């Protein structure tokens, strides 16, 4: 006996743009490795329905100053490399990172207030220490972001780095720096489809190529708003696949940053015994945040803990395996 | 197949008696077609029509219960592909598999781990749902003894054996707890279906390697034989195989109203992974994507807690964020001179703040303003947590009658409203607290030092 299964495949009219980070010597850069994400013609990992030409990749967060508010689990795992961004980046590459997400945190007025000169020096050193493409984040304070991101974009001219975050309040400066130095921007908006679209349109008006934008929809951690990110990412991806050209860029999420803010990952003080072993819980908190974001369309996942890297890469490998292969 | 409103209308009495609460039979038909009302609201419908309509208006994914009375686990009855379209209704059951061949001590220990686990999060009691007893001893007596042990625990039960005789021994031992029979395959489906009928138990139908047409054929055969309370296992195990199979099943049931696949799906993440951590991650995929029963092999509290949290997240109704009632809350028996903190009524915010205040060991008053269920930053951005609202909350809760001082701690994220709040609350001192709840204990310590 046989029952004909109805055809459940959707016919999508849109396609996610391919965005490349990093440039080798042939393209004016010095990167030994480049990364291309995006290009999907279907929802995440539905191989029966469409093409998924590029796998999602893991970026690892590196800071230009030793973080003073990180969980001791992270501090222990990274050890002395936390004090030197170049060593940290090299170590992350060795542990399986595919992109280095360098945060120029020391430029923050309350965390060192360093300027353009120091930013250039850090970028130069990290570029030398790793063959991977870079994401470069400012300290998240508008004036200082503008100062150090412009300097970093110039220092890394031709390397096709991603500059972040490019937000409504500072997008002009960041986009101009990307335009002048052939870089990519990370367009970040707070968990809202329309705001994401709006910012993309504004960036487009400045004539930055559409394939030089990554969308950061703002990440909620497991237990702390993950479901909002889940639904917003699904809606962004559905809009992109049904033809909304202002939302067709790959998605980048900060799973590490968010998961390690959660009490569950960060600490073991006064927590219920039912929460289980701290080290296991913390790494799984980050990894399971990442899994849900993968399922909803993340193309780049910025992670923090060394042990999370291979776990998330294993999930990606499993999801990229075509059925029956 | 689903019927149109007009097709349903033709089968109704067409008297427009209004007893269903709608002005006309046609209006009622439209609601029925949209599955927004129950046919039982019409007192005059004929038996024949009832039978016809019941099958047509049945939910696209059947509701299945494991167990009964106080310990019922209900799964299925989902109506959407994406949670933002409406919501996901019945969260997947988290079940732990125990082999009947474990020795007494080990079996009892593992059973107790599952039965005794419970944790509170955001005011809700979260716990695993049940135990699957796996026949690996090959002995019907051993299997029955283990099932009997589980039956007294108030958990949902899955009986796993491919041998009908062993299965029947287990069903007897389950003492009418309506366990799920796992599983009927193409070889043994008839005796398994007979058992399902005899014991009134739901039945899992096992496909092979993700072949959905074969699975649909088998499910239809079993349903045609008279067992309609089914659960499906497509037989796919790994990450992308499972995702593909479960997505196609969900779409077939919901978008095409394809009855043979319109049942809850059971998954085994341990069989698609190399170690316990990968099992927990694959289980996350199943929570995100369409599983109704998730059978775990490794019991690890850290993993279980993350899965229970994820399940709570994903199955929260997007239209109704969990809220707490606005008002003044006492944390740890505060006195008149204890500090006063204010936050929003988004329940996650409330419980994070309340938990930290409690953990600090310093009693405090926690004023919860009505932010329409939004978190601090979201509410602030939407104008639902501004000086005016906070001042209103202070008055509504009659705060001045309960406390002897006039200072209030606001979340660090809304430091910018201090000035406005000073105007709204004349004579009050506005203190800016930490941004994150986790900073509260050290903040309260500082505050006490002055």
Coordinates of C-alpha atoms in Angstrom, one line a residue, chain B residues 27-219:
Chain B
X27 CA -21.5 33.1 10.2
X28 CA -21.2 30.0 12.4
X29 CA -20.1 27.9 9.4
X30 CA -17.3 30.4 8.7
X31 CA -16.1 30.2 12.2
X32 CA -16.2 26.5 12.1
X33 CA -14.2 26.4 8.9
X34 CA -11.6 28.7 10.6
X35 CA -11.6 26.3 13.6
X36 CA -12.5 29.1 15.9
X37 CA -15.6 27.4 17.4
X38 CA -16.7 23.9 18.3
X39 CA -19.5 22.2 16.4
X40 CA -21.0 21.3 19.8
X41 CA -22.2 24.9 20.1
X42 CA -25.0 24.1 17.7
X43 CA -27.7 22.2 19.6
X44 CA -29.7 21.2 16.5
X45 CA -27.1 19.5 14.3
X46 CA -27.9 16.0 13.1
X47 CA -25.9 13.0 14.2
X48 CA -24.9 12.3 10.6
X49 CA -23.6 15.8 10.1
X50 CA -21.8 15.6 13.3
X51 CA -19.8 12.5 12.2
X52 CA -19.0 14.1 8.9
X53 CA -18.0 17.5 10.3
X54 CA -16.1 16.1 13.3
X55 CA -13.6 14.4 11.0
X56 CA -13.4 17.5 8.8
X57 CA -13.0 19.9 11.6
X58 CA -10.5 17.8 13.5
X59 CA -7.3 19.6 14.3
X60 CA -4.6 19.1 11.7
X61 CA -2.4 17.4 14.3
X62 CA -4.3 15.1 16.6
X63 CA -4.2 15.7 20.4
X64 CA -2.7 12.7 22.1
X65 CA -2.6 12.0 25.8
X66 CA -0.2 9.8 27.8
X67 CA -1.4 8.9 31.2
X68 CA -4.6 10.1 32.8
X69 CA -6.1 12.2 35.6
X70 CA -3.6 14.2 37.4
X71 CA -0.6 13.0 35.5
X72 CA -1.7 13.5 31.9
X73 CA 0.8 14.6 29.3
X74 CA -1.0 16.1 26.3
X75 CA 0.9 16.7 23.0
X76 CA 0.0 17.6 19.5
X77 CA -2.9 19.8 18.4
X78 CA -0.6 22.3 16.9
X79 CA -2.0 24.7 14.2
X80 CA 0.9 26.7 12.9
X81 CA 4.3 26.3 11.2
X82 CA 5.8 29.4 12.8
X83 CA 5.1 30.5 16.4
X84 CA 4.7 34.1 15.3
X85 CA 1.6 33.1 13.3
X86 CA -0.2 32.3 16.5
X87 CA 1.6 30.2 19.1
X88 CA 2.8 26.7 19.7
X89 CA 0.3 25.1 22.1
X90 CA 1.5 21.9 23.7
X91 CA 5.1 21.8 24.7
X92 CA 7.0 18.6 23.9
X93 CA 7.2 16.0 26.6
X94 CA 10.8 15.4 27.9
X95 CA 11.1 11.7 28.6
X96 CA 14.1 9.8 29.9
X97 CA 14.8 6.3 28.6
X98 CA 15.8 3.6 31.1
X99 CA 16.8 0.1 30.0
X100 CA 15.0 -2.7 31.9
X101 CA 18.3 -4.5 32.1
X102 CA 19.8 -2.0 34.6
X103 CA 20.4 -3.6 38.0
X104 CA 17.9 -2.7 40.8
X105 CA 20.0 -0.1 42.4
X106 CA 20.9 1.7 39.2
X107 CA 17.3 1.6 37.8
X108 CA 15.8 2.9 41.0
X109 CA 18.4 5.6 41.2
X110 CA 17.8 6.8 37.6
X111 CA 14.1 6.6 38.0
X112 CA 14.3 8.8 41.2
X113 CA 16.5 11.3 39.4
X114 CA 13.7 11.9 36.9
X115 CA 10.8 11.7 39.3
X116 CA 12.4 14.0 41.8
X117 CA 13.6 16.7 39.5
X118 CA 11.7 20.0 39.6
X119 CA 12.9 23.6 39.3
X120 CA 11.2 26.9 39.4
X121 CA 11.8 29.5 36.7
X122 CA 9.9 32.7 36.2
X123 CA 7.3 31.5 38.7
X124 CA 6.6 28.3 37.0
X125 CA 7.4 24.8 38.1
X126 CA 9.4 23.0 35.4
X127 CA 10.0 19.3 35.4
X128 CA 10.6 16.4 33.0
X129 CA 7.5 14.5 32.0
X130 CA 8.2 10.9 32.0
X131 CA 10.1 7.7 31.6
X132 CA 10.5 5.3 28.7
X133 CA 11.2 1.7 29.7
X134 CA 13.3 0.0 27.1
X135 CA 13.1 -3.8 26.7
X136 CA 16.7 -4.7 26.4
X137 CA 16.6 -7.7 28.8
X138 CA 14.5 -9.7 26.3
X139 CA 12.5 -11.0 29.3
X140 CA 8.8 -10.1 29.6
X141 CA 8.9 -10.6 33.3
X142 CA 11.8 -8.2 33.8
X143 CA 10.2 -5.6 31.6
X144 CA 6.9 -5.9 33.5
X145 CA 8.6 -5.6 36.8
X146 CA 10.4 -2.4 35.7
X147 CA 7.2 -0.9 34.3
X148 CA 5.4 -1.7 37.5
X149 CA 8.1 0.2 39.4
X150 CA 7.6 3.3 37.1
X151 CA 3.8 3.1 37.3
X152 CA 3.7 4.3 40.9
X153 CA 5.6 7.5 40.2
X154 CA 3.0 9.8 38.5
X155 CA 5.1 10.1 35.4
X156 CA 4.1 9.6 31.7
X157 CA 5.2 6.2 30.5
X158 CA 6.5 4.9 27.2
X159 CA 6.8 1.2 26.7
X160 CA 9.5 0.3 24.2
X161 CA 9.6 -3.2 22.8
X162 CA 9.1 -4.7 19.4
X163 CA 7.8 -8.0 20.9
X164 CA 4.0 -7.9 21.3
X165 CA 4.1 -10.5 24.2
X166 CA 6.6 -8.4 26.1
X167 CA 4.5 -5.3 25.3
X168 CA 1.4 -6.9 26.8
X169 CA 3.2 -7.8 30.0
X170 CA 4.3 -4.1 30.2
X171 CA 0.8 -2.9 29.6
X172 CA -0.6 -5.1 32.3
X173 CA 2.0 -3.8 34.7
X174 CA 1.3 -0.2 33.8
X175 CA -2.0 -0.5 35.7
X176 CA -4.2 1.5 33.4
X177 CA -1.8 4.5 33.2
X178 CA -2.3 4.7 29.4
X179 CA 1.3 4.5 28.4
X180 CA 2.5 5.0 24.9
X181 CA 3.2 1.8 23.0
X182 CA 6.4 2.1 21.1
X183 CA 6.3 0.9 18.4
X184 CA 4.3 -0.6 15.6
X185 CA 6.3 -1.2 12.4
X186 CA 5.5 -2.8 9.1
X187 CA 6.1 -6.3 10.6
X188 CA 4.2 -6.2 13.9
X189 CA 1.6 -3.5 13.5
X190 CA -1.4 -5.7 13.8
X191 CA -0.7 -7.3 17.1
X192 CA 0.5 -4.0 18.5
X193 CA -2.7 -2.3 17.3
X194 CA -4.7 -5.0 18.9
X195 CA -2.9 -4.2 22.2
X196 CA -3.6 -0.5 21.8
X197 CA -7.3 -1.3 21.4
X198 CA -7.4 -3.7 24.3
X199 CA -5.6 -1.4 26.8
X200 CA -6.9 1.9 25.4
X201 CA -3.3 3.1 25.0
X202 CA -1.9 5.4 22.3
X203 CA 0.4 3.8 19.7
X204 CA 3.6 4.9 18.1
X205 CA 4.1 4.1 14.4
X206 CA 7.7 3.6 13.4
X207 CA 8.8 4.4 9.8
X208 CA 12.2 3.6 8.3
X209 CA 15.0 6.1 7.6
X210 CA 12.7 9.1 7.1
X211 CA 10.6 7.5 4.3
X212 CA 7.5 9.6 4.8
X213 CA 5.3 7.9 2.2
X214 CA 5.9 4.5 3.8
X215 CA 5.2 6.0 7.2
X216 CA 2.0 7.6 6.0
X217 CA 0.8 4.3 4.5
X218 CA 1.5 2.5 7.7
X219 CA -0.2 5.1 9.8

